[in-house]
Short mmCIF file of N, CA and C in Angstrom, two decimals:
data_model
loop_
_atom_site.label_atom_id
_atom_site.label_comp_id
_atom_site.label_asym_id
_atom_site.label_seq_id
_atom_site.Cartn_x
_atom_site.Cartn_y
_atom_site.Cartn_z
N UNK A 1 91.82 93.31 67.56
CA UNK A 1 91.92 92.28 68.58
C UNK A 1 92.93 91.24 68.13
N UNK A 2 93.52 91.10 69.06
CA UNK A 2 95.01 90.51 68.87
C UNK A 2 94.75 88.63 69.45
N UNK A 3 94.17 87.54 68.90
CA UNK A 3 93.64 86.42 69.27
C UNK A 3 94.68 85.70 70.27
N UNK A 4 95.85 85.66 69.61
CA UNK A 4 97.22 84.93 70.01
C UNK A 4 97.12 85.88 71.57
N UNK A 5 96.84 87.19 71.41
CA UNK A 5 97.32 87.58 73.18
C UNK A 5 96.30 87.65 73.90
N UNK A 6 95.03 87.30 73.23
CA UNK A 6 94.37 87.02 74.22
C UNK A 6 94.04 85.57 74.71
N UNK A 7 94.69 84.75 73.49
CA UNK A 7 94.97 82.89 73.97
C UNK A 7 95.70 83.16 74.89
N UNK A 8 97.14 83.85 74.70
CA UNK A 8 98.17 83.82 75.86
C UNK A 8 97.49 84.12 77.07
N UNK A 9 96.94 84.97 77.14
CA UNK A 9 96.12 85.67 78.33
C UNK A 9 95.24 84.89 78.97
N UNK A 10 94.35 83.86 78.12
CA UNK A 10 93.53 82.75 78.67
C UNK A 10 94.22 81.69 79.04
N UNK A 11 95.71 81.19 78.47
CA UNK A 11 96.04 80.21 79.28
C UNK A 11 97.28 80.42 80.16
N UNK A 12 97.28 81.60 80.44
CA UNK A 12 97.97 82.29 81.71
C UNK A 12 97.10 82.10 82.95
N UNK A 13 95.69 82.90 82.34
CA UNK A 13 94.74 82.64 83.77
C UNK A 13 94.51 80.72 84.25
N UNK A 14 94.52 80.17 83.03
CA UNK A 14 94.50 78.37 83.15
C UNK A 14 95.43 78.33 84.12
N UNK A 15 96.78 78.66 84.36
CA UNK A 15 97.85 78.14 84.83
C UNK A 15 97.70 79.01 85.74
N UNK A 16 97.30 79.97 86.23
CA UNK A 16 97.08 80.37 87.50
C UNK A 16 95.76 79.80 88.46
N UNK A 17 95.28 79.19 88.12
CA UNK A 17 93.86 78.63 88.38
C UNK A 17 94.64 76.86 88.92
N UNK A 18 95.54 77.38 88.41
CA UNK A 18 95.86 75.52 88.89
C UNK A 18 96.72 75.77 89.43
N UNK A 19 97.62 76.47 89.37
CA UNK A 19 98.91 77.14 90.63
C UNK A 19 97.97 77.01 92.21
N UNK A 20 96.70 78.03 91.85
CA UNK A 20 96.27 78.52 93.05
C UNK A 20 95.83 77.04 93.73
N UNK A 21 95.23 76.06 92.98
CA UNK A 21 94.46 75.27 93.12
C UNK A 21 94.99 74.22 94.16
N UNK A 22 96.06 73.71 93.32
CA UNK A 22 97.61 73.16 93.67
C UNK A 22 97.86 73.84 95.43
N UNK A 23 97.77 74.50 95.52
CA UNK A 23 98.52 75.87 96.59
C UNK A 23 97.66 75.18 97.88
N UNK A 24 96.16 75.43 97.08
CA UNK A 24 95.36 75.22 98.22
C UNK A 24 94.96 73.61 99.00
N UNK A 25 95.84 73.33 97.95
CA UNK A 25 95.63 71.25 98.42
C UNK A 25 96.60 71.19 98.82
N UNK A 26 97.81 71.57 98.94
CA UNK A 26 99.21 71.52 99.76
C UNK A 26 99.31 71.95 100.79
N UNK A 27 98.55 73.41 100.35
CA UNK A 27 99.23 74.54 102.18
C UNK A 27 99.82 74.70 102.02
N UNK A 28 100.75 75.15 100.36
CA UNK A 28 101.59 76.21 100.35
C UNK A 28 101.17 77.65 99.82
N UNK A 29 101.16 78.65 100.66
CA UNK A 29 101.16 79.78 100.43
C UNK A 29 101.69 80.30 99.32
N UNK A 30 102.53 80.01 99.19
CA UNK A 30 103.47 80.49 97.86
C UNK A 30 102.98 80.37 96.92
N UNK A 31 102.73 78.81 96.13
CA UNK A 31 101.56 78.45 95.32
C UNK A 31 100.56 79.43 94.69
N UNK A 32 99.95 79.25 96.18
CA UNK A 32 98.49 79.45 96.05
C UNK A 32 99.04 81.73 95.50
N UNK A 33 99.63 82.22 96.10
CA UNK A 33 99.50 83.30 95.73
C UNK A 33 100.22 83.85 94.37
N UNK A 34 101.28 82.70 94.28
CA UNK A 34 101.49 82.97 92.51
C UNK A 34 99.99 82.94 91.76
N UNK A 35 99.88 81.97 91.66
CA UNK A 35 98.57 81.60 91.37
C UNK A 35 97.76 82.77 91.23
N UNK A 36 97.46 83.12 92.43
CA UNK A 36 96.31 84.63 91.81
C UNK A 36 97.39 85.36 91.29
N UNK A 37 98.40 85.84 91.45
CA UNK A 37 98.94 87.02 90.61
C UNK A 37 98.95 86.43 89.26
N UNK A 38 99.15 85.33 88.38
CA UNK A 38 98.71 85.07 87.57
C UNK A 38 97.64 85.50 86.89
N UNK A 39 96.27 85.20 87.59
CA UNK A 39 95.07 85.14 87.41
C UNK A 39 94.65 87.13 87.11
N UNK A 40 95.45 87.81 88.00
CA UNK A 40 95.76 89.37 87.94
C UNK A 40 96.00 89.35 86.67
N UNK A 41 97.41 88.77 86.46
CA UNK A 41 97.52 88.95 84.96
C UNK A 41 97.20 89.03 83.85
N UNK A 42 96.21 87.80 83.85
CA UNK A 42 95.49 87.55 82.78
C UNK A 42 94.27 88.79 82.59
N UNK A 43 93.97 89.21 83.61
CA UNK A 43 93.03 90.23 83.63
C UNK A 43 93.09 91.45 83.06
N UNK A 44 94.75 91.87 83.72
CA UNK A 44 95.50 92.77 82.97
C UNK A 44 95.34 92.74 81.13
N UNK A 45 95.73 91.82 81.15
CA UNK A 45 96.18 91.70 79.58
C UNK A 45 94.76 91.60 79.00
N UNK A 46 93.86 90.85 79.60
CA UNK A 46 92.21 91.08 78.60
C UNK A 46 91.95 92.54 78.13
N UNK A 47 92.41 92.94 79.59
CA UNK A 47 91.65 94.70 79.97
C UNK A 47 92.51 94.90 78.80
N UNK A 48 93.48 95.25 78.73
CA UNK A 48 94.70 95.95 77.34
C UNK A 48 93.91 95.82 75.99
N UNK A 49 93.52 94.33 75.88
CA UNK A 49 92.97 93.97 74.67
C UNK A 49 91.76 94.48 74.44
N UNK A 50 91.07 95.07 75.29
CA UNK A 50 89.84 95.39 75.18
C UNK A 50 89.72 96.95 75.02
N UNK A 51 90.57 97.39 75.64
CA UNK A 51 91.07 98.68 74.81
C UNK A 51 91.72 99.01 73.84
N UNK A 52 92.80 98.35 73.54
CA UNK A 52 93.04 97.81 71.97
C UNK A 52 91.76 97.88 70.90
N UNK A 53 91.19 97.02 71.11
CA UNK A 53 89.81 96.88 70.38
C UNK A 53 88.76 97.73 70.39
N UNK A 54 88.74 98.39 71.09
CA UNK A 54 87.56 99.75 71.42
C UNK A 54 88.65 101.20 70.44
N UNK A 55 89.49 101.03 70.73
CA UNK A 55 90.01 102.25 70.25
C UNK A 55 90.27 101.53 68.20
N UNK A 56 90.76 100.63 68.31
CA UNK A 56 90.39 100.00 66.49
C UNK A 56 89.15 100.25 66.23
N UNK A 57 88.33 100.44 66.96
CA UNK A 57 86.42 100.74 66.78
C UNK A 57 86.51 102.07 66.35
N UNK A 58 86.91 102.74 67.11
CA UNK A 58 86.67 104.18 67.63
C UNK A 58 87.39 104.67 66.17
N UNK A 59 88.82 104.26 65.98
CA UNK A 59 89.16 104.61 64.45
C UNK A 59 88.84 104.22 62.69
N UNK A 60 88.08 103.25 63.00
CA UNK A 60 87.10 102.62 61.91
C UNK A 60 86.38 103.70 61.61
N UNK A 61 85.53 103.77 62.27
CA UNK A 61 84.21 104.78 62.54
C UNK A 61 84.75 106.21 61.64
N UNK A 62 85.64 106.67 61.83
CA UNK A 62 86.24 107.91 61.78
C UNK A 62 86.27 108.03 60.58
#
């Protein structure tokens, strides 16, 4: 488990959480849908890490 990419990954979703947030107190669309693709992102990259880490398991074991 890689800490630094999953900080990156947590304050990616931060900054999409406030993109969207931002988005939705303006009424700009744009905003607001960076914003979740952000928030996608961050999801992305947990999921990676979490397979990362299951498969470092899986070869420990071995």
């Amino acid at each position: 488990m890689s800490i630094e990419d999953r900080a990156k990954a947590t304050a990616k979703n931060i900054e999409g959480v406030a993109q969207e947030a931002v988005g939705n107190v303006t009424g700009d669309p744009k905003d607001k849908a960076e914003g979740q693709m952000k928030q996608k992102e961050a999801q992305v990259r947990h999921g990676v890490e979490d397979i990362k880490d299951d498969v470092k398991e899986k070869v420990n074991r071995a």
